[in-house]
Coordinates of C-alpha atoms and ligand atoms in Angstrom, one line a residue:
M246 CA 234.8 -35.6 60.1
S247 CA 237.0 -34.8 57.5
K248 CA 239.3 -31.3 59.1
R249 CA 239.8 -28.7 56.4
R250 CA 242.8 -28.0 55.0
R251 CA 244.2 -24.3 55.8
Y252 CA 246.8 -21.9 53.8
D253 CA 249.3 -20.2 54.4
V254 CA 248.7 -17.9 51.4
A255 CA 246.1 -18.5 48.2
V256 CA 246.9 -17.1 45.3
V257 CA 244.7 -17.1 42.7
G258 CA 245.6 -17.1 39.7
A259 CA 247.9 -19.2 37.6
G260 CA 249.8 -16.6 35.3
A261 CA 253.3 -15.4 34.7
F262 CA 252.7 -13.3 38.8
G263 CA 251.0 -15.9 40.2
V264 CA 253.4 -19.2 40.1
W265 CA 256.6 -17.4 40.5
T266 CA 254.1 -15.9 43.0
A267 CA 253.4 -19.4 44.6
L268 CA 256.7 -21.0 43.2
H269 CA 258.8 -18.0 46.1
L270 CA 256.0 -18.6 49.0
R271 CA 256.8 -22.6 48.6
R272 CA 260.6 -21.2 49.4
R273 CA 259.9 -19.2 51.8
G274 CA 257.9 -22.9 53.9
R275 CA 254.6 -21.6 53.2
K276 CA 251.8 -23.5 53.3
V277 CA 250.5 -22.5 50.0
A278 CA 247.2 -23.5 47.2
L279 CA 247.1 -22.1 43.3
L280 CA 243.5 -20.8 41.5
D281 CA 243.0 -20.8 38.5
A282 CA 239.7 -20.8 36.6
Y283 CA 241.4 -22.3 33.1
G284 CA 244.7 -23.2 34.2
P285 CA 248.4 -22.0 34.0
G286 CA 249.0 -20.3 30.2
H287 CA 246.1 -20.3 29.1
S288 CA 245.3 -18.9 25.9
R289 CA 243.7 -16.6 26.7
S290 CA 245.9 -14.7 29.8
S291 CA 247.8 -12.6 29.6
S292 CA 251.1 -15.2 29.8
G293 CA 249.4 -17.8 27.5
G294 CA 251.1 -16.9 24.2
E295 CA 254.3 -17.8 22.7
T296 CA 256.7 -15.1 23.0
R297 CA 257.8 -12.2 25.7
I298 CA 261.0 -9.8 25.4
I299 CA 262.8 -9.8 27.9
R300 CA 265.1 -6.3 28.1
M301 CA 266.4 -4.4 31.2
G302 CA 266.3 -1.2 28.8
Y303 CA 263.5 1.3 30.2
G304 CA 264.2 4.4 28.8
P305 CA 264.8 5.6 32.6
D306 CA 263.8 3.9 35.2
E307 CA 266.5 2.1 36.8
L308 CA 263.3 0.7 39.6
Y309 CA 263.1 -1.8 36.2
T310 CA 266.2 -2.1 35.5
R311 CA 267.3 -3.5 38.2
F312 CA 263.3 -6.0 38.8
A313 CA 264.8 -7.4 34.2
L314 CA 268.2 -8.1 35.6
R315 CA 266.9 -9.7 38.6
A316 CA 264.9 -12.3 36.5
M317 CA 266.4 -12.3 34.2
K318 CA 269.4 -14.3 37.1
L319 CA 265.9 -16.0 38.2
W320 CA 264.7 -17.5 35.5
L321 CA 268.2 -18.6 34.2
Q322 CA 268.8 -20.4 36.7
F323 CA 264.8 -22.3 36.8
A324 CA 265.7 -22.9 32.6
H325 CA 268.7 -24.7 34.4
R326 CA 267.7 -26.0 36.5
S327 CA 264.6 -27.1 35.3
K328 CA 265.9 -28.2 31.6
E329 CA 263.5 -26.7 30.1
H330 CA 264.7 -25.1 27.4
L331 CA 262.8 -21.4 28.4
F332 CA 265.7 -18.4 27.0
L333 CA 266.3 -17.6 23.5
H334 CA 269.5 -15.6 23.1
T335 CA 268.9 -13.5 21.0
G336 CA 269.6 -10.1 21.5
M337 CA 267.4 -7.0 21.6
L338 CA 267.5 -3.9 19.0
W339 CA 265.9 -1.1 19.8
L340 CA 265.3 1.8 16.4
A341 CA 264.9 4.9 17.7
R342 CA 264.7 8.5 15.7
R343 CA 267.0 11.5 16.8
Q344 CA 264.4 13.0 18.7
D345 CA 263.3 10.1 20.9
R346 CA 264.3 10.4 23.9
Y347 CA 263.5 7.3 25.7
P348 CA 265.9 5.3 24.3
R349 CA 268.7 7.9 24.7
E350 CA 268.0 7.5 28.6
T351 CA 268.1 3.8 28.2
L352 CA 271.3 4.1 27.1
R353 CA 272.6 7.1 29.4
T354 CA 270.2 3.9 32.5
L355 CA 271.7 1.0 31.4
T356 CA 276.0 2.1 30.8
R357 CA 275.3 3.8 33.9
L358 CA 274.2 0.5 36.2
G359 CA 276.7 -1.7 33.6
V360 CA 274.8 -3.4 31.6
P361 CA 275.8 -4.9 28.7
C362 CA 275.3 -2.4 25.5
E363 CA 276.1 -1.4 22.1
K364 CA 274.9 1.9 20.7
L365 CA 274.6 2.1 16.7
S366 CA 274.6 5.0 14.0
R367 CA 272.4 4.0 11.0
A368 CA 275.0 2.1 9.1
E369 CA 276.2 -0.1 11.4
L370 CA 272.7 -1.4 11.5
G371 CA 272.3 -1.9 8.4
K372 CA 275.1 -3.9 7.8
R373 CA 274.6 -6.1 11.3
F374 CA 270.9 -6.5 10.5
P375 CA 270.9 -7.5 6.3
Q376 CA 266.7 -8.5 6.9
F377 CA 265.7 -5.0 7.9
S378 CA 264.6 -1.9 5.8
F379 CA 266.1 1.2 8.2
R380 CA 264.0 3.2 6.0
G381 CA 262.9 6.4 9.3
I382 CA 265.5 5.0 11.4
D383 CA 268.8 6.9 13.1
W384 CA 270.4 4.7 15.1
G385 CA 270.1 1.7 17.3
L386 CA 270.5 0.7 21.3
F387 CA 271.0 -3.3 20.4
E388 CA 271.2 -4.7 24.7
P389 CA 272.9 -8.1 23.1
E390 CA 271.8 -10.7 26.9
A391 CA 268.9 -9.5 26.4
G392 CA 266.0 -11.8 24.1
V393 CA 263.2 -13.9 23.7
L394 CA 261.2 -16.1 26.4
L395 CA 258.4 -18.7 25.4
A396 CA 256.1 -17.6 27.8
R397 CA 253.2 -20.5 28.3
R398 CA 255.9 -23.0 28.8
A399 CA 257.7 -20.6 31.0
V400 CA 254.2 -20.4 33.1
Q401 CA 253.2 -24.0 33.1
A402 CA 256.6 -25.1 33.3
V403 CA 257.1 -23.3 36.9
A404 CA 254.0 -23.9 38.2
A405 CA 254.6 -27.8 37.6
Q406 CA 257.5 -26.9 39.9
A407 CA 255.2 -25.3 42.3
V408 CA 253.2 -28.0 42.9
A409 CA 256.9 -30.5 42.8
E410 CA 257.9 -28.8 45.4
G411 CA 255.1 -28.9 47.2
V412 CA 252.2 -26.7 46.0
E413 CA 249.0 -27.1 45.9
Y414 CA 247.2 -26.9 42.9
I415 CA 242.9 -26.7 41.9
G416 CA 241.8 -25.6 38.8
E417 CA 238.4 -24.7 39.9
A418 CA 237.9 -20.8 39.5
V419 CA 236.4 -18.4 42.5
E420 CA 233.9 -16.0 43.5
M421 CA 234.3 -12.1 43.6
P422 CA 235.8 -12.2 47.3
H423 CA 233.4 -10.8 50.0
L424 CA 235.7 -8.1 51.6
D425 CA 235.9 -6.8 54.7
S426 CA 238.7 -5.7 57.5
R427 CA 240.0 -9.4 57.1
V428 CA 238.7 -12.3 54.7
D429 CA 239.0 -15.7 55.7
W430 CA 237.4 -16.9 53.4
I431 CA 236.8 -17.5 49.6
V432 CA 234.4 -19.4 47.2
T433 CA 235.4 -21.4 43.9
N434 CA 233.1 -22.1 41.3
T435 CA 232.2 -25.3 42.7
G436 CA 231.4 -24.1 46.5
R437 CA 234.9 -25.1 47.1
R438 CA 235.9 -22.8 50.3
I439 CA 239.6 -22.1 50.8
V440 CA 240.4 -21.4 53.5
A441 CA 243.4 -19.2 54.5
D442 CA 245.7 -16.6 56.6
A443 CA 246.3 -14.6 53.5
F444 CA 245.2 -14.7 49.0
V445 CA 247.0 -12.8 46.5
F446 CA 244.8 -11.7 43.5
A447 CA 247.3 -11.9 40.0
C448 CA 244.1 -12.3 38.1
G449 CA 245.9 -9.7 35.1
A450 CA 243.1 -8.9 33.2
W451 CA 239.9 -9.8 35.1
L452 CA 241.4 -8.0 37.7
P453 CA 238.8 -5.3 37.5
D454 CA 235.4 -8.0 37.3
L455 CA 236.4 -9.5 40.4
F456 CA 236.9 -5.8 42.7
P457 CA 234.7 -3.3 41.3
E458 CA 234.9 -0.5 43.5
T459 CA 238.3 -0.6 43.9
L460 CA 239.9 -1.1 40.4
G461 CA 237.0 -1.1 38.5
K462 CA 238.2 2.8 37.5
R463 CA 242.3 2.1 38.0
L464 CA 242.9 0.0 35.7
F465 CA 242.3 -0.4 32.0
P466 CA 242.7 -3.7 30.1
S467 CA 243.3 -3.7 25.8
R468 CA 243.2 -5.1 23.4
Q469 CA 245.9 -6.1 21.3
E470 CA 246.3 -7.8 18.5
V471 CA 249.5 -9.9 17.2
F472 CA 249.9 -11.5 13.3
F473 CA 252.0 -13.9 13.2
F474 CA 253.7 -14.2 9.2
S475 CA 255.3 -16.4 7.4
I476 CA 259.1 -16.0 6.3
A477 CA 261.2 -16.2 3.1
R478 CA 261.2 -20.2 2.1
G479 CA 264.3 -22.0 3.2
S480 CA 264.9 -18.7 4.8
S481 CA 267.0 -19.3 8.3
R482 CA 267.9 -14.6 8.9
Y483 CA 264.2 -14.6 10.3
G484 CA 265.1 -17.5 12.8
P485 CA 267.5 -17.0 16.8
A486 CA 269.7 -15.7 14.6
M487 CA 267.8 -11.9 14.3
P488 CA 267.0 -9.9 17.6
A489 CA 263.9 -8.2 19.1
W490 CA 262.4 -5.1 18.4
Y491 CA 261.2 -2.4 19.0
S492 CA 260.5 0.9 16.9
F493 CA 259.8 3.9 18.3
A494 CA 258.2 5.2 14.7
D495 CA 255.8 3.5 14.8
N496 CA 255.2 1.7 18.7
L497 CA 256.3 -1.1 16.5
Y498 CA 257.8 -5.2 18.5
G499 CA 258.9 -7.6 16.8
I500 CA 260.1 -10.5 17.5
P501 CA 262.2 -13.6 15.2
D502 CA 260.5 -16.7 14.3
V503 CA 260.7 -19.5 16.9
E504 CA 259.3 -22.6 16.9
N505 CA 258.7 -21.9 13.2
R506 CA 255.7 -19.6 13.9
G507 CA 256.5 -17.5 11.9
I508 CA 257.8 -13.3 12.5
K509 CA 256.6 -11.9 14.9
L510 CA 254.7 -7.9 14.6
G511 CA 252.9 -6.8 17.3
F512 CA 251.3 -3.7 18.4
D513 CA 252.7 -1.7 21.5
A514 CA 250.3 1.6 21.5
H515 CA 247.1 0.8 23.6
G516 CA 243.6 -0.8 21.6
P517 CA 239.6 -0.3 24.0
R518 CA 238.6 -1.7 26.5
F519 CA 239.4 -5.5 26.5
N520 CA 237.2 -7.8 28.8
P521 CA 239.0 -11.0 29.4
E522 CA 236.4 -13.3 30.5
T523 CA 233.7 -11.8 27.7
A524 CA 235.6 -11.3 24.1
D525 CA 236.5 -12.1 20.6
R526 CA 239.4 -13.1 19.6
L527 CA 240.1 -11.9 16.0
V528 CA 241.7 -9.3 14.7
S529 CA 241.0 -7.6 12.8
Q530 CA 241.5 -6.6 9.4
R531 CA 242.2 -3.5 10.1
G532 CA 244.4 -4.4 12.1
L533 CA 245.6 -6.7 9.4
R534 CA 246.2 -3.5 6.7
A535 CA 248.1 -1.0 8.5
M536 CA 250.5 -4.2 10.0
R537 CA 250.8 -5.8 6.7
A538 CA 252.3 -2.3 5.6
H539 CA 254.2 -2.3 8.3
L540 CA 255.5 -5.5 7.6
R541 CA 256.8 -3.9 4.3
R542 CA 258.4 -1.8 5.9
Y543 CA 260.4 -2.9 7.9
F544 CA 260.9 -6.5 6.2
P545 CA 260.8 -5.3 2.5
E546 CA 261.4 -9.3 1.2
L547 CA 258.6 -10.3 3.6
G548 CA 255.7 -7.9 2.2
D549 CA 253.5 -9.8 0.7
A550 CA 254.4 -12.8 2.9
P551 CA 250.9 -15.3 3.9
L552 CA 249.8 -14.5 7.3
A553 CA 250.1 -17.7 9.6
E554 CA 248.6 -17.2 12.3
A555 CA 246.8 -14.6 14.9
R556 CA 246.5 -14.1 18.7
V557 CA 244.0 -11.6 20.4
C558 CA 245.9 -10.3 24.5
A559 CA 244.8 -8.5 26.8
Y560 CA 247.3 -6.0 28.4
E561 CA 246.1 -5.3 32.1
N562 CA 247.1 -1.8 32.4
T563 CA 247.8 0.3 35.1
S564 CA 246.9 4.6 34.1
N565 CA 251.1 5.2 34.0
G566 CA 252.3 1.6 33.2
D567 CA 253.7 1.0 37.2
F568 CA 253.1 -2.3 38.1
L569 CA 249.8 -2.7 40.7
I570 CA 251.3 -4.4 43.6
D571 CA 249.2 -4.3 47.2
R572 CA 247.7 -4.7 50.0
H573 CA 243.7 -4.2 49.2
P574 CA 243.7 -1.1 50.5
G575 CA 240.2 -2.2 53.1
C576 CA 241.3 -5.7 54.0
E577 CA 244.6 -6.7 56.1
N578 CA 245.6 -10.1 54.1
V579 CA 244.2 -9.9 50.6
W580 CA 246.5 -8.6 48.0
I581 CA 247.2 -7.7 44.7
A582 CA 249.6 -8.9 42.7
G583 CA 249.0 -7.1 39.1
G584 CA 248.6 -3.9 36.2
G585 CA 251.7 -6.0 34.1
S586 CA 251.1 -3.1 31.6
G587 CA 252.0 -5.5 28.5
H588 CA 255.8 -5.6 30.0
G589 CA 255.0 -7.4 33.5
F590 CA 256.3 -10.6 31.6
K591 CA 259.8 -10.4 32.1
H592 CA 259.7 -9.3 35.6
A593 CA 257.9 -12.4 36.9
P594 CA 260.1 -14.1 39.1
A595 CA 261.4 -11.0 40.7
V596 CA 258.1 -10.1 41.0
G597 CA 257.3 -13.4 42.6
E598 CA 260.2 -12.7 45.2
Y599 CA 258.7 -9.5 45.6
V600 CA 255.2 -10.4 46.6
A601 CA 256.1 -13.3 49.4
G602 CA 259.1 -10.4 50.5
V603 CA 256.0 -8.0 51.6
I604 CA 253.3 -10.4 51.7
C605 CA 256.2 -11.5 54.8
G606 CA 256.8 -8.3 55.9
D607 CA 260.8 -8.6 55.5
R608 CA 261.1 -7.1 52.6
R609 CA 260.2 -2.0 51.5
P610 CA 257.3 -1.8 49.8
E611 CA 257.6 -0.4 46.1
P612 CA 255.9 3.9 46.4
R613 CA 255.2 2.9 42.4
F614 CA 253.3 -0.2 43.0
A615 CA 250.9 1.2 45.5
F616 CA 246.9 1.0 45.6
A617 CA 247.8 4.8 46.5
A618 CA 249.8 6.0 43.4
K619 CA 247.2 5.1 41.1
E620 CA 245.5 7.2 39.2
T621 CA 242.1 7.4 37.5
I622 CA 243.4 8.8 34.3
Q623 CA 245.8 6.4 31.9
A624 CA 248.8 8.8 31.3
R625 CA 251.2 5.8 29.9
Q626 CA 255.3 6.8 31.2
V627 CA 257.1 3.3 31.1
Y628 CA 257.8 1.0 28.3
Ligands
LIG789 C1 249.9 -9.4 23.0 C2 251.1 -8.9 24.2 C3 252.9 -9.3 23.9 C4 253.3 -8.9 25.4 N1 254.3 -8.7 25.1 C5 255.3 -8.6 26.3 C6 256.0 -9.2 26.4 O1 257.5 -9.2 25.1 N2 257.9 -8.5 27.7 C7 256.7 -8.1 29.3 O2 257.9 -9.1 29.8 N3 255.5 -8.9 28.3 C8 254.9 -9.2 27.9 N4 254.1 -8.9 27.6 C9 253.1 -7.8 29.2 C10 252.6 -9.4 29.7 O3 252.6 -11.1 29.3 C11 251.8 -9.5 31.7 O4 252.1 -8.6 31.7 C12 252.2 -10.6 32.1 O5 251.5 -11.7 30.8 C13 251.0 -10.8 32.6 O6 250.8 -11.4 33.5 P1 249.6 -11.7 35.6 O7 249.7 -13.1 35.6 O8 249.4 -11.4 36.0 O9 248.7 -12.2 34.3 P2 247.6 -13.0 32.9 O10 248.7 -13.8 33.3 O11 246.3 -13.4 32.1 O12 247.6 -14.5 34.5 C14 245.6 -13.7 35.2 C15 245.2 -15.3 35.4 O13 244.6 -15.2 36.8 C16 243.6 -16.9 36.4 N5 241.7 -15.2 36.8 C17 241.7 -14.7 36.2 N6 240.7 -14.6 37.7 C18 239.9 -16.0 38.3 C19 239.3 -16.5 38.9 N7 238.1 -15.4 39.1 N8 239.2 -17.3 39.7 C20 240.4 -17.8 38.9 N9 241.5 -17.3 38.0 C21 241.4 -16.6 37.8 C22 243.3 -16.3 34.7 O14 242.4 -17.5 34.8 C23 245.0 -16.1 34.4 O15 245.2 -17.8 34.1 C24 252.4 -8.3 27.2 C25 251.0 -9.5 26.9 C26 250.4 -8.8 25.9 C27 249.1 -9.5 25.8

C-alpha cells in the first residue's frame, strides 16, 4: 500500500505571499506543498497584474519602510540569480499638496533611515518630468531607487524556483477546512488529502470565504479598476524613463508604459465590496469617464488617447491596511498570511521570510500583524 506523503508545511495560495512563503520554508529545509486552485499569478489573483510599484515611502510607518527595503534586496537578488527581467528602475514620484501630511511624514522617515529621496519644488518637477501637468500640485518627493515589478512574471518565476528547489506544487482547490484545536489534513476538490504539521492559508481576497467566522468581518475585499491608455504615437517619453507616481490630490497612481501595454492608471481609494471568485471583471463606464478626466489633467497630451486595456482586481483590505499574518485564533497549526491591503506585493519576499520565521519559531511576531489587532470597522491608515 502506498504511504501518504506528509509535509512539514502546506501553503495554500500561490500568489505573491504564498510563493515566497513556500520558497523560504523550503530553504529552511522544510518539506513543503504549495497549492493553488487556478495557478500562480492567475488573472483573478491580486498578484496577477502586469505591474506593481515598489517604493520605500510609508508615511510615519518605519515598519513598512524597513520591510520594503528588505524586500527590494530579496527581489533584486532573486532577479539577478534567476536572470529574469522582473524589475524596472523607474523611481517613484509622490505628488503632494501643501496640506498633505503623509508625504511630509514619508520624507522625514526616509531621511531618518538614510533612504535616498529628493524633495522637489513645483518648478523642479516641471523641469524633471515634462510628461506631467502639475496643476494643483505644490511639491513632489522622488524616490530614485524605487520602481516597478513585473508582477505576474515574478510570481510565476518564484513558484518555478520553489518547485526547482523541491517544493511540490499541486494545482487543486482546497475545500474549507474543518477547524479544531489542531488540523491534521486538508482536502482538495479532487478528494486528495494533504497531511501536514502546519498549514498556511495565503489566499488573498478568498480568505473571508474560507474562514467566514473569523475573517468574514475582518477582511474587506474591494473592487479596484485599472486602466491602460495608449501613449502618444511614436513617443518614448511615457516608457520606463518616466517614474511610477502617486498623487495625494486624487488618490491616484500611475505606472509608465511597460512592455508596450500603455500608461497605467488606477484609483487607490477603495471600491465596493468584491468577491474574487464570482464577480465579473468588466470596468464601469463611470470609472472610465472619471479616469479619462484624470488622464487629461495629468497628461494633457494623452487626453484623447484610446483605452488600450482595462482590468478589475481585488484589494484584500484589513481594517487599517496592516497585514494580517498570524496563527488562526482557534487552531494552533493553521496560519493566515494575507491582508495585503492594496500595497502588499512589493513586500512579498520579506513577508515570506517573516512567515517562515514565525512558523519555525525564531522570529518575533509583529503585534501590528496580529489577528487581535484587526478591527471590524475600516479606518485606513497605511497606504
Ligand atoms: C489593482 C491593484 C494594484 C495594486 N498595486 C500594488 C502596487 O503597486 N504595489 C504593491 O506593493 N501592491 C499592490 N497591490 C496589492 C498586491 O497586489 C496584493 O497585496 C498582493 O498581490 C496580495 O498577494 P496574495 O498572495 O496575498 O494574494 P493573491 O495574489 O490573490 O493570491 C491568493 C491565491 O490564493 C489562491 N486560492 C484562494 N483560495 C484558494 C483555495 N481554496 N484553494 C487553493 N488556492 C486558493 C488564489 O487562486 C490565488 O492565486 C495592488 C493590488 C491591486 C488589486
